[in-house]
Coordinates of C-alpha atoms (C1' of nucleotides) in Angstrom, one line a residue:
Chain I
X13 CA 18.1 33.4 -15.7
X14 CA 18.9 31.7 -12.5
X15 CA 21.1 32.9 -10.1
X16 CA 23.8 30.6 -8.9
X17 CA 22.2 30.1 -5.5
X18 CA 19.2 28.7 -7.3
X19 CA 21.2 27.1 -9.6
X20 CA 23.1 24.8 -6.4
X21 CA 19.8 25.0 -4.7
X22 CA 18.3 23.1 -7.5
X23 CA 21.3 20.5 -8.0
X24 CA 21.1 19.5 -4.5
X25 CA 17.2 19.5 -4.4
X26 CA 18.3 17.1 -7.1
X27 CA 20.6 14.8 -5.1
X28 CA 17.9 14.2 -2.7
X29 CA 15.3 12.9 -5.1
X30 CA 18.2 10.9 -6.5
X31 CA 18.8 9.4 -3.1
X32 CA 15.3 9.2 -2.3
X33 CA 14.4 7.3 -5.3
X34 CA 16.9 5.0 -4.5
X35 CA 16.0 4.4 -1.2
X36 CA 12.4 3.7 -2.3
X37 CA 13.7 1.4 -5.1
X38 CA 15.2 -0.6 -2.6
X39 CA 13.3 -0.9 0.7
X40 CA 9.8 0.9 -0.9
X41 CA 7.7 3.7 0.5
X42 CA 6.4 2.9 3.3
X43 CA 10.2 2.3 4.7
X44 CA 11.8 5.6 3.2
X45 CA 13.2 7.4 5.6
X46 CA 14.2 11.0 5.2
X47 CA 16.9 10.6 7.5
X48 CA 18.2 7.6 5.5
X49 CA 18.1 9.8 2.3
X50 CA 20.1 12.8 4.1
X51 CA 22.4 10.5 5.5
X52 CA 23.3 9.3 2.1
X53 CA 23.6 12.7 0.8
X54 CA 25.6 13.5 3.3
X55 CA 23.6 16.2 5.3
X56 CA 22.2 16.8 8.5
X57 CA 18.2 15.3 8.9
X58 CA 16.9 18.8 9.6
X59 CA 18.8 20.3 6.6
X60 CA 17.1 18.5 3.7
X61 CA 13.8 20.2 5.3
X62 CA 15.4 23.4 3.4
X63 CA 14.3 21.4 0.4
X64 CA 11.4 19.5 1.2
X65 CA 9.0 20.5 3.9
X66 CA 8.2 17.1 5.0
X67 CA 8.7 13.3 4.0
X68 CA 5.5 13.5 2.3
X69 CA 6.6 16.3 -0.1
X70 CA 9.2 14.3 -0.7
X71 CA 7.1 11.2 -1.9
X72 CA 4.7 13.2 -3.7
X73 CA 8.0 14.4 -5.8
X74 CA 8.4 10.9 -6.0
X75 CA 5.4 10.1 -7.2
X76 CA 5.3 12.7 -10.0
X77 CA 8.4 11.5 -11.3
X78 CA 7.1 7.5 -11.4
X79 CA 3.5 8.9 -13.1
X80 CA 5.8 10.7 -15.8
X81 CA 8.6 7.6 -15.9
X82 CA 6.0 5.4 -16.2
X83 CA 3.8 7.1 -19.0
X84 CA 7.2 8.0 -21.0
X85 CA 7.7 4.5 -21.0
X86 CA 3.7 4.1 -22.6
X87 CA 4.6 7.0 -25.1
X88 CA 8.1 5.4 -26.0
X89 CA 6.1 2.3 -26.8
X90 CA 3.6 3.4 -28.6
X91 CA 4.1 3.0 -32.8
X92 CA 1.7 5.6 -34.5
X93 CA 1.5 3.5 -38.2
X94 CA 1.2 0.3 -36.8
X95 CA -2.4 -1.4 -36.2
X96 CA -4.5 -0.6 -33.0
X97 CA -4.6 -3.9 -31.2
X98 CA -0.4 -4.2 -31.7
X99 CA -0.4 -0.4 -30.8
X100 CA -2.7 -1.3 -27.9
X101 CA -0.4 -4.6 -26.8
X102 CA 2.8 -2.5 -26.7
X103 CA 1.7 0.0 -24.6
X104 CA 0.3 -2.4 -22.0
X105 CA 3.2 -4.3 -22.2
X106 CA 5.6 -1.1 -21.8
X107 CA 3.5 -0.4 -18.7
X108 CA 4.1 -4.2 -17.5
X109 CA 8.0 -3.7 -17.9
X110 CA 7.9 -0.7 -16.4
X111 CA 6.4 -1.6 -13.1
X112 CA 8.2 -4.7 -13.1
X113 CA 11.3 -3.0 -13.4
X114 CA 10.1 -0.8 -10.8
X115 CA 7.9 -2.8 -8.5
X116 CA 7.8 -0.3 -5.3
X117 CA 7.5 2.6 -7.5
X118 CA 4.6 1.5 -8.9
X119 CA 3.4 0.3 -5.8
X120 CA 3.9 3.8 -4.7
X121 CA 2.0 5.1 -7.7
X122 CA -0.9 2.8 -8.1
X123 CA -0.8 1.1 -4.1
X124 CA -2.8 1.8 -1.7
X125 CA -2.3 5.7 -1.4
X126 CA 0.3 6.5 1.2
X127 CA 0.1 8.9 4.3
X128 CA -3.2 10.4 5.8
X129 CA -4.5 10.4 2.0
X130 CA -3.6 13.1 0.3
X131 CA -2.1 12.7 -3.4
X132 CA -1.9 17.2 -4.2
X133 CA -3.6 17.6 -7.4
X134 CA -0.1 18.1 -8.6
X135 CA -0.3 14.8 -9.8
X136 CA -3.0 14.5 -11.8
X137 CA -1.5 15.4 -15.5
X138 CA 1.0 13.5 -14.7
X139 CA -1.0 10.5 -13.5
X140 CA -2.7 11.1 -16.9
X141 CA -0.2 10.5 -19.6
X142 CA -0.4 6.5 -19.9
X143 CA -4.3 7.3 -20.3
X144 CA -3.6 9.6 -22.9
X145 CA -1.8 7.4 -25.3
X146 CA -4.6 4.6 -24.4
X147 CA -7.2 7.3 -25.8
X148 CA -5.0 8.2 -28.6
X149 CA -4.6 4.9 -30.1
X150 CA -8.8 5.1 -29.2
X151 CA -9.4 7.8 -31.2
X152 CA -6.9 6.6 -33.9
X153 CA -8.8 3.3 -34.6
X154 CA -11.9 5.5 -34.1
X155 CA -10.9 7.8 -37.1
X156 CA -9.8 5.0 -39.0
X157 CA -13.4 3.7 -39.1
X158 CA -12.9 0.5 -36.8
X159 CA -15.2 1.6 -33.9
X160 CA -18.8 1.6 -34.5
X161 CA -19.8 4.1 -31.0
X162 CA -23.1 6.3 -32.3
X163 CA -21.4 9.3 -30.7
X164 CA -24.0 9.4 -27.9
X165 CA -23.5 10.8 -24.2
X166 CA -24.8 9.3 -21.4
X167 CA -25.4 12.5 -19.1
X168 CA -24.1 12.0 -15.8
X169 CA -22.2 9.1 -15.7
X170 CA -18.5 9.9 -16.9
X171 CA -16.5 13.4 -16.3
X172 CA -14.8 15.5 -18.6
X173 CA -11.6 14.0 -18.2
X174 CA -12.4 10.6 -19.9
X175 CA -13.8 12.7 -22.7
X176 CA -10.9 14.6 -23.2
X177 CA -8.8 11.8 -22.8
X178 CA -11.0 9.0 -24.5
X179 CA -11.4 11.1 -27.6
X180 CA -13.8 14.3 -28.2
X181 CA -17.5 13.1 -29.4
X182 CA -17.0 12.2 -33.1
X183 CA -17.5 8.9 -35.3
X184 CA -17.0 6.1 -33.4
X185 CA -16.7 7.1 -30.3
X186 CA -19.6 7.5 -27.6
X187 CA -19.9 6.7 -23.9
X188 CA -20.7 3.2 -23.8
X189 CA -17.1 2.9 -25.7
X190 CA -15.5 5.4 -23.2
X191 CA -16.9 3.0 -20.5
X192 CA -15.2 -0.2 -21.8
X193 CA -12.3 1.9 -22.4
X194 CA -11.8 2.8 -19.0
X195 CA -12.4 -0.8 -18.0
X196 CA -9.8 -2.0 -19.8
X197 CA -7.8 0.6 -18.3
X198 CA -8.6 -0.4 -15.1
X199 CA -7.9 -4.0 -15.7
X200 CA -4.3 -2.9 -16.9
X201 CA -3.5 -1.7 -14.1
X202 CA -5.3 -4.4 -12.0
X203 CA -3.7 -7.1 -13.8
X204 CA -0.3 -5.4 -13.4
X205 CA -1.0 -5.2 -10.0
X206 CA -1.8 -8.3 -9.2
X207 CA 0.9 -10.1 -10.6
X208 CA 3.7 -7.6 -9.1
X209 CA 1.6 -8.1 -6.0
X210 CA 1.5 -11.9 -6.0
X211 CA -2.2 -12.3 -6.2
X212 CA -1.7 -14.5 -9.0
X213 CA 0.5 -16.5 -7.3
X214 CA -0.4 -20.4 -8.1
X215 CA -2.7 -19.2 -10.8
X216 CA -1.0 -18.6 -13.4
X217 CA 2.2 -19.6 -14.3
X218 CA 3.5 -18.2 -17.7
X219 CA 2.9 -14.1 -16.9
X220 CA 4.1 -13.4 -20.0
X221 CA 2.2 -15.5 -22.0
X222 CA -1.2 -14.4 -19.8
X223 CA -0.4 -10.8 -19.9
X224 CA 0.3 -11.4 -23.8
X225 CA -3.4 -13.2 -23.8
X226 CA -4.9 -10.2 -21.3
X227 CA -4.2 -7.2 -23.3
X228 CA -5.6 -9.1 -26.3
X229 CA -8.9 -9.6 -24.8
X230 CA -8.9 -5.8 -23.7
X231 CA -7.8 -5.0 -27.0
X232 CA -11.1 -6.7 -27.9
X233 CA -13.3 -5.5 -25.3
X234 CA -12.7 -1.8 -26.1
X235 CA -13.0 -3.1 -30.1
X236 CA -10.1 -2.9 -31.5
X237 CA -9.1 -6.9 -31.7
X238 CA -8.0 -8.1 -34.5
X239 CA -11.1 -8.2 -36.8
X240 CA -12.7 -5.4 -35.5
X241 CA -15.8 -6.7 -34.7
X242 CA -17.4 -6.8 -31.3
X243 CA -21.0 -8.0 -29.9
X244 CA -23.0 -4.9 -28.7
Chain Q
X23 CA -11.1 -28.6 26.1
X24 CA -9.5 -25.6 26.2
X25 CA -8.1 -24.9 29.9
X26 CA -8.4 -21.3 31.3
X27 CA -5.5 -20.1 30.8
X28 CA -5.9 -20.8 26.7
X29 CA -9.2 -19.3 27.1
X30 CA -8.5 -15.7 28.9
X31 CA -5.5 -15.9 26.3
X32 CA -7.7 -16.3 23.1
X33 CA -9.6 -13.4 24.6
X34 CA -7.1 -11.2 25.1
X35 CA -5.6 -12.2 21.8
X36 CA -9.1 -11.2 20.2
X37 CA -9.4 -8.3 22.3
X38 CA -6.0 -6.9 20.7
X39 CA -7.0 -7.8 17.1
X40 CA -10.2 -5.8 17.5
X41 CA -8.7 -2.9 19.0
X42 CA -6.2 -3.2 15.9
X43 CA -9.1 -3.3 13.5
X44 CA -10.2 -0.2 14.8
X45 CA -7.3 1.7 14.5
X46 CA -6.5 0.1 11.0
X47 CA -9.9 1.2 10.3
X48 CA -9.2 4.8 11.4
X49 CA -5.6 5.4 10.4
X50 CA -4.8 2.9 7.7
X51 CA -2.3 0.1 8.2
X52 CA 0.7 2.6 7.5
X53 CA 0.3 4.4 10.6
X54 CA -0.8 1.7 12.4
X55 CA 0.8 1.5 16.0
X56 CA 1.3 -1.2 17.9
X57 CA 1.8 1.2 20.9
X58 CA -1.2 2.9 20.4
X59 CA -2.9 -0.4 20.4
X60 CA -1.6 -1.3 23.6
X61 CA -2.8 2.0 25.2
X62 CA -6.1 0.7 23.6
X63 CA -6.5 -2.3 25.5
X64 CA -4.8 -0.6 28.3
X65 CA -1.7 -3.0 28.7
X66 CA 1.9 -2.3 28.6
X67 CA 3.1 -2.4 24.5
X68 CA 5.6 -5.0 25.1
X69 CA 2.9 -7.3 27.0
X70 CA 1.0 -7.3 23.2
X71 CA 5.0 -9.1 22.2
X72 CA 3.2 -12.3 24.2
X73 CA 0.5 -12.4 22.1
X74 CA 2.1 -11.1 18.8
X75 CA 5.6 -11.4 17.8
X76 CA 5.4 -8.6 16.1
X77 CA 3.9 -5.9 14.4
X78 CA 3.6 -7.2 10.9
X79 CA 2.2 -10.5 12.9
X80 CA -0.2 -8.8 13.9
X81 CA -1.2 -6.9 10.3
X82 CA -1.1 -10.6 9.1
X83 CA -4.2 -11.4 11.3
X84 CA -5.8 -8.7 10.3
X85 CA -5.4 -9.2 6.6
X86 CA -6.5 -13.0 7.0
X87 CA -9.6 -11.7 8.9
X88 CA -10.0 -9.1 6.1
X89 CA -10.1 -11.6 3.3
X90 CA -12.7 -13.9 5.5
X91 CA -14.4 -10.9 5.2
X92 CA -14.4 -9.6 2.2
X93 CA -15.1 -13.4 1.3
X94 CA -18.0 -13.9 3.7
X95 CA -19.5 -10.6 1.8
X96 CA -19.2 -12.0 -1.8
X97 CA -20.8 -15.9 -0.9
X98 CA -23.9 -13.9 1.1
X99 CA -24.5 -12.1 -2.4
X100 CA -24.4 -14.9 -4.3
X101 CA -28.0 -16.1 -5.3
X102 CA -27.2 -19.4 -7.1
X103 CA -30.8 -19.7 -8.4
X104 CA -30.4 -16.3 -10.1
X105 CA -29.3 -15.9 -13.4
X106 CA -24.8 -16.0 -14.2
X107 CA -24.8 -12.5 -15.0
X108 CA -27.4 -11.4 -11.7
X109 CA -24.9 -13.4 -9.6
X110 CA -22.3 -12.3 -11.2
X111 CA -23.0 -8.5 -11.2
X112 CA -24.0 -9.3 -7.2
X113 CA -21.1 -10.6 -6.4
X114 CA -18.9 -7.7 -8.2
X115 CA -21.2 -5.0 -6.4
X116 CA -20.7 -6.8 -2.8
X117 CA -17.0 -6.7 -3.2
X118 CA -17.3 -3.0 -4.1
X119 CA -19.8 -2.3 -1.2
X120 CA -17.1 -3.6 1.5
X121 CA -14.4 -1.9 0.1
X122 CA -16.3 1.3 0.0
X123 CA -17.1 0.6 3.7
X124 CA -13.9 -0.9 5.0
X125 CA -11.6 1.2 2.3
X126 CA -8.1 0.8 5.0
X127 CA -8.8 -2.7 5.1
X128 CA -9.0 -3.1 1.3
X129 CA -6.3 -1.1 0.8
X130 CA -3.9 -3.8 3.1
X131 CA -5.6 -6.5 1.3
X132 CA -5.1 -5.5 -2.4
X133 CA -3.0 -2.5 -2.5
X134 CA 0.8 -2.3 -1.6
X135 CA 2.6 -5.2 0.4
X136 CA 3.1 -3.9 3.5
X137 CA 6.5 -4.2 4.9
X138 CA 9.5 -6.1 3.5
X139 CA 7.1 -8.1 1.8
X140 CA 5.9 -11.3 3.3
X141 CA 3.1 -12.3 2.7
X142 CA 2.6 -15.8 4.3
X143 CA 1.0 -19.1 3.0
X144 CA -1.7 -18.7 5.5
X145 CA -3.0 -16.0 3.3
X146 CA -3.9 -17.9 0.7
X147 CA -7.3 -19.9 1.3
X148 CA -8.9 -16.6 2.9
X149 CA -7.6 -14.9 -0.2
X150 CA -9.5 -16.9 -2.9
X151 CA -12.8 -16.9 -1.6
X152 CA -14.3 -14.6 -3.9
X153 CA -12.2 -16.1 -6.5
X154 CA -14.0 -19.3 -5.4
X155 CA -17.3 -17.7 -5.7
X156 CA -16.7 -16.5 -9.0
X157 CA -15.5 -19.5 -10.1
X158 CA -18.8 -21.4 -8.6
X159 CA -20.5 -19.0 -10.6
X160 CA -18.9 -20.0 -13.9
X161 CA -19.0 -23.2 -12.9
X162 CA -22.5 -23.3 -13.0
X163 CA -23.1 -21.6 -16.1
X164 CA -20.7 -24.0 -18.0
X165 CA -22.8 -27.0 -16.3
X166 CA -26.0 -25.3 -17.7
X167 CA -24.4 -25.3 -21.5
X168 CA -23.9 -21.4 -21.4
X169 CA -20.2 -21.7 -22.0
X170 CA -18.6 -22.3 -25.3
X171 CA -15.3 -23.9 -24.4
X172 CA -13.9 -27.1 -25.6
X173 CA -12.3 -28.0 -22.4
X174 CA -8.5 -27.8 -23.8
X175 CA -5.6 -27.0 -22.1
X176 CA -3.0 -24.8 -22.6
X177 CA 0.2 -26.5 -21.3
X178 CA 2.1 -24.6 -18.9
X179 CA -0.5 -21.0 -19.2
X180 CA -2.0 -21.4 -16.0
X181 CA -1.5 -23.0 -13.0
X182 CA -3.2 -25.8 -10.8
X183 CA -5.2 -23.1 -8.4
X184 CA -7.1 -21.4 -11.9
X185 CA -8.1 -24.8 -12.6
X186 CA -9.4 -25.7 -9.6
X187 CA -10.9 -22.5 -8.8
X188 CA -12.4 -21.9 -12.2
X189 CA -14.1 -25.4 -12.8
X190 CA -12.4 -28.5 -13.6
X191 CA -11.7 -29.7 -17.5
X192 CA -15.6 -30.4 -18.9
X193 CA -17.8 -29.2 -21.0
X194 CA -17.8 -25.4 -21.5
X195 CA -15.0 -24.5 -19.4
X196 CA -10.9 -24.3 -20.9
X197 CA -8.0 -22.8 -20.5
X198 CA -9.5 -19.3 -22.9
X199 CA -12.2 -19.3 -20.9
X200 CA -9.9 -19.5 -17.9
X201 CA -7.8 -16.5 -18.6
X202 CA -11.0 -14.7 -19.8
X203 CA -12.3 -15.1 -16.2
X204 CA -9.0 -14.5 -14.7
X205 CA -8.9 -11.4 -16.3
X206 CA -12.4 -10.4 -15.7
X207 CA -11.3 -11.3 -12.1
X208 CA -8.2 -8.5 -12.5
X209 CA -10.7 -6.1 -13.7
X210 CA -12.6 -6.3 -10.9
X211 CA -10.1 -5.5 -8.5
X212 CA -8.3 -2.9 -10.4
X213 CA -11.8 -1.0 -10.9
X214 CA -12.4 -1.4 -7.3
X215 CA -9.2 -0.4 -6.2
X216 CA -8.9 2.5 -9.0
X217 CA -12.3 4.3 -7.7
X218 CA -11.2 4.1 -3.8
X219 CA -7.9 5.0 -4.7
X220 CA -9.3 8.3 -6.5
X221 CA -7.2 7.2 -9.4
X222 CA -11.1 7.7 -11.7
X223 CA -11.7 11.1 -10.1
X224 CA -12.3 13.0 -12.9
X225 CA -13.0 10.6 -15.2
X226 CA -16.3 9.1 -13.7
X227 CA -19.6 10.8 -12.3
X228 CA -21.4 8.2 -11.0
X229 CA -19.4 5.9 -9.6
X230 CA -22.3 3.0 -8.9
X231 CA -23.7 3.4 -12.9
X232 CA -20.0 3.0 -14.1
X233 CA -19.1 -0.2 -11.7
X234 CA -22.8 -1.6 -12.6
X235 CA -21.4 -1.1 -16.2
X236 CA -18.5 -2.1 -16.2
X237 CA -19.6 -6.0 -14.1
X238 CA -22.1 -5.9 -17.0
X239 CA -19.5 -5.7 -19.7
X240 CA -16.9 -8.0 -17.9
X241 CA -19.7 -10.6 -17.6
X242 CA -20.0 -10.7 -21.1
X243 CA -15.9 -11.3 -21.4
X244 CA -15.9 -13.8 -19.4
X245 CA -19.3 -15.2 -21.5
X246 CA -22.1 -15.2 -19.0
X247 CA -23.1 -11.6 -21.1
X248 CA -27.2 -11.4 -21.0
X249 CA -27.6 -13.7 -24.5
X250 CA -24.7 -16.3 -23.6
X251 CA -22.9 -14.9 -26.7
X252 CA -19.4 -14.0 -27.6
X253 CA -17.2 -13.4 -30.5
X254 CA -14.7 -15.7 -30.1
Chain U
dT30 C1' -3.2 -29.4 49.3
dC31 C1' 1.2 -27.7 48.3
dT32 C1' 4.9 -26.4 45.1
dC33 C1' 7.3 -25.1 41.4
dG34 C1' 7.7 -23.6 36.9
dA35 C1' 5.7 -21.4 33.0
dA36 C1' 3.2 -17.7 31.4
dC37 C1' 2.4 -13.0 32.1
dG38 C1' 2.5 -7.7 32.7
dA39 C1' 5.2 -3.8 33.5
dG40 C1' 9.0 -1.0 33.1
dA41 C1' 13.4 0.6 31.3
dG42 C1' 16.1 1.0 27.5
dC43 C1' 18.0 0.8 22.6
dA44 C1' 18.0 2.6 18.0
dC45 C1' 15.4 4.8 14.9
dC46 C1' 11.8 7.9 13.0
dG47 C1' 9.6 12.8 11.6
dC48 C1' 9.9 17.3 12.7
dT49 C1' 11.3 21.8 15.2
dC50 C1' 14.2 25.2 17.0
dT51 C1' 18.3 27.6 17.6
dC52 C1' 22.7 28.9 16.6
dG53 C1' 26.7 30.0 13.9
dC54 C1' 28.4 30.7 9.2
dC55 C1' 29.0 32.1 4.5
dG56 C1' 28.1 34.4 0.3
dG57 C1' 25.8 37.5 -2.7
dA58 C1' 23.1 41.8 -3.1
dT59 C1' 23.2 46.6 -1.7
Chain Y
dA18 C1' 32.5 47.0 3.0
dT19 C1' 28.4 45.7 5.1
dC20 C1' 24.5 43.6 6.0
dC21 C1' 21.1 39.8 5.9
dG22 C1' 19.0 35.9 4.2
dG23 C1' 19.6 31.3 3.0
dC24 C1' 22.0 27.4 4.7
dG25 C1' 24.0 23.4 7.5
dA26 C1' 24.6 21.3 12.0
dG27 C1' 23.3 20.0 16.3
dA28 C1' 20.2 19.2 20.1
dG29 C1' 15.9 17.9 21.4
dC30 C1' 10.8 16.4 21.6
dG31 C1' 7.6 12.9 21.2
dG32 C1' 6.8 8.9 18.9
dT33 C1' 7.8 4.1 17.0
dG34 C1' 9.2 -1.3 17.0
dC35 C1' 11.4 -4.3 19.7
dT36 C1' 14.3 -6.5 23.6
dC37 C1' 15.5 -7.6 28.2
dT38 C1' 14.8 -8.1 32.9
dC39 C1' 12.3 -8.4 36.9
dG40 C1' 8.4 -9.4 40.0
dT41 C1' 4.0 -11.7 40.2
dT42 C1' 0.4 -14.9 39.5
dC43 C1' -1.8 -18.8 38.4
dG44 C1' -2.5 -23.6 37.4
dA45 C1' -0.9 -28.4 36.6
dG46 C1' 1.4 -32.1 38.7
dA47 C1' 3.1 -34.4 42.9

DNA sequence: TCTCGAACGAGAGCACCGCTCTCGCCGGAT
DNA sequence: ATCCGGCGAGAGCGGTGCTCTCGTTCGAGA
């Protein structure tokens, strides 16, 4: 049980996230300024290092909190009984909405990476949960029968995580899969990117209608489009 | 002609930028200082204020430079008498080889916007280079009857840039193929930026088998795959 | 050739930043 | 009741972007 100290310490370790994420909502990361956040809190600068040994601490809370926002939003969106390739849209879309509804967060999250480099390994499970329900909806269609992956490892080339995460070795599922998975993964995100980041700018001008159109030909490249069927 | 003046002030002004690519190079455009580049080149930091209004003036070179080359990289790789994938995959792995040697300067390009966001219009042309080599690429495969498309348009999808980048309306090229490429495009980036970024570590071993994978299998998206084929 | 004005470099200064240190204070554990 | 440890505030350090002012210098036009 927590004492009451802990229990205040924790609300106003609270507050300042609170503050901070606001702050980063409006004027992004790279403009946060812990003396901004204790000023809106109310405190003296050097008091909120009580709570957070430097600014960095206090993005990398930051960040931890967008990684699990952003993959609750993928899990939200995700629909178990319906078909892969709407499953697959839904969450891709979820993830779209999210980081447009949160464009320096994600920019914090997926953006170039922030101070001297150094994203704690804090982050990792929960950089890892919009991956999961990728691989999930992966190993569902696998399971259903729709992928035709021999079950075969490539040694060497991918790490334990993407096998984990892309579904155990089993029917359906083998490396060369796990590889287009995780470049349709990576094109998520880089599509994302580039629209929130106007690198699109000129080229297309429906988004919705050519993020609707991108997911689809993921959805197809990691074979589960509509029919099923893929080229090897 | 360029009097003197103009000249020892083109100079200076290029004396500045490379002492700013340096430090970009060493501390990332976050921390760089336009103080610190002044002790550089050894002048007082408000005479770099007559050469550079201001800081984010200054970043704005060096991302234009950046893109120039990043740019010049990808049209040295391209072979056009090679084969659409071979220039394809070159191409990808050029892009990947100057981010993996300039990774601060990618990172500005295609990671967060920088400050209050501005990126201006003079941006743009250095920008789409690779895009333009891409496109050439595709180009050139649809001229040599490797492309499928029907040259139809998809009114108000994409915008006059994709069009003019990715090969006029003819034979083998429309607006599927378009977004096909433009996401293919997406996917390069976001792989790029995803391995500097640490955001595979875990996931993938060997980093130079995966990315020579994962060109191969975006080449086939986009439909210059090794047999021309595609399940449409 | 001389002159005058524009461009230039330097310095001081403003407001802000991250971070540290010290000093009182207050409340809960002993 | 008494410590003492966590806490908040304030001052301060070195750094930042940026502005203003003040001499100087250099070159184009008379």
């Amino acid at each position: 049980m927590p004492t009451a100290r802990e229990r205040v310490r924790a609300e106003i370790t609270a507050e300042i996230t609170e503050a901070a994420r606001r702050q980063l909502a409006e004027v992004g990361a790279a403009a946060l300024s812990l003396r901004a956040v204790a000023r809106e809190v109310g405190m003296a600068s050097s008091a909120v290092y009580r709570y957070f040994p430097s600014r960095d601490d206090l993005l990398t809370r930051l960040i931890i909190d967008g990684y699990d926002a952003v993959g609750a939003a993928a899990e939200a969106a995700d629909d178990p009984t319906a078909a892969p390739e709407q499953r697959w849209s839904a969450v891709c879309a979820a993830v779209r909405d999210w980081a447009r509804a949160n464009p320096h967060e994600y920019a914090l999250l997926y953006g170039s990476p922030v101070p001297g480099y150094a994203a704690p390994r804090d982050t990792v499970p929960a950089a890892s949960r919009v991956g999961v329900v990728l691989g999930r909806i992966l190993g569902d269609a696998a399971r259903a029968g729709l992928l035709t992956g021999d079950g075969g490892r490539e040694p060497g080339l991918l790490g334990d995580a993407a096998v984990e995460i892309l579904g155990q070795d089993g029917p359906g599922i083998d490396d060369a899969v796990r590889v287009r998975a995780l470049v349709a993964y990576c094109a998520l995100f880089g599509t994302v990117g580039f629209e929130l980041f106007g690198q699109l700018v000129g080229s297309v001008e429906d988004a919705d209608r050519f993020f609707a159109r991108a997911t689809a030909e993921l959805a197809q490249l990691v074979g589960i489009g509509p029919a099923g069927v893929r080229t090897g």
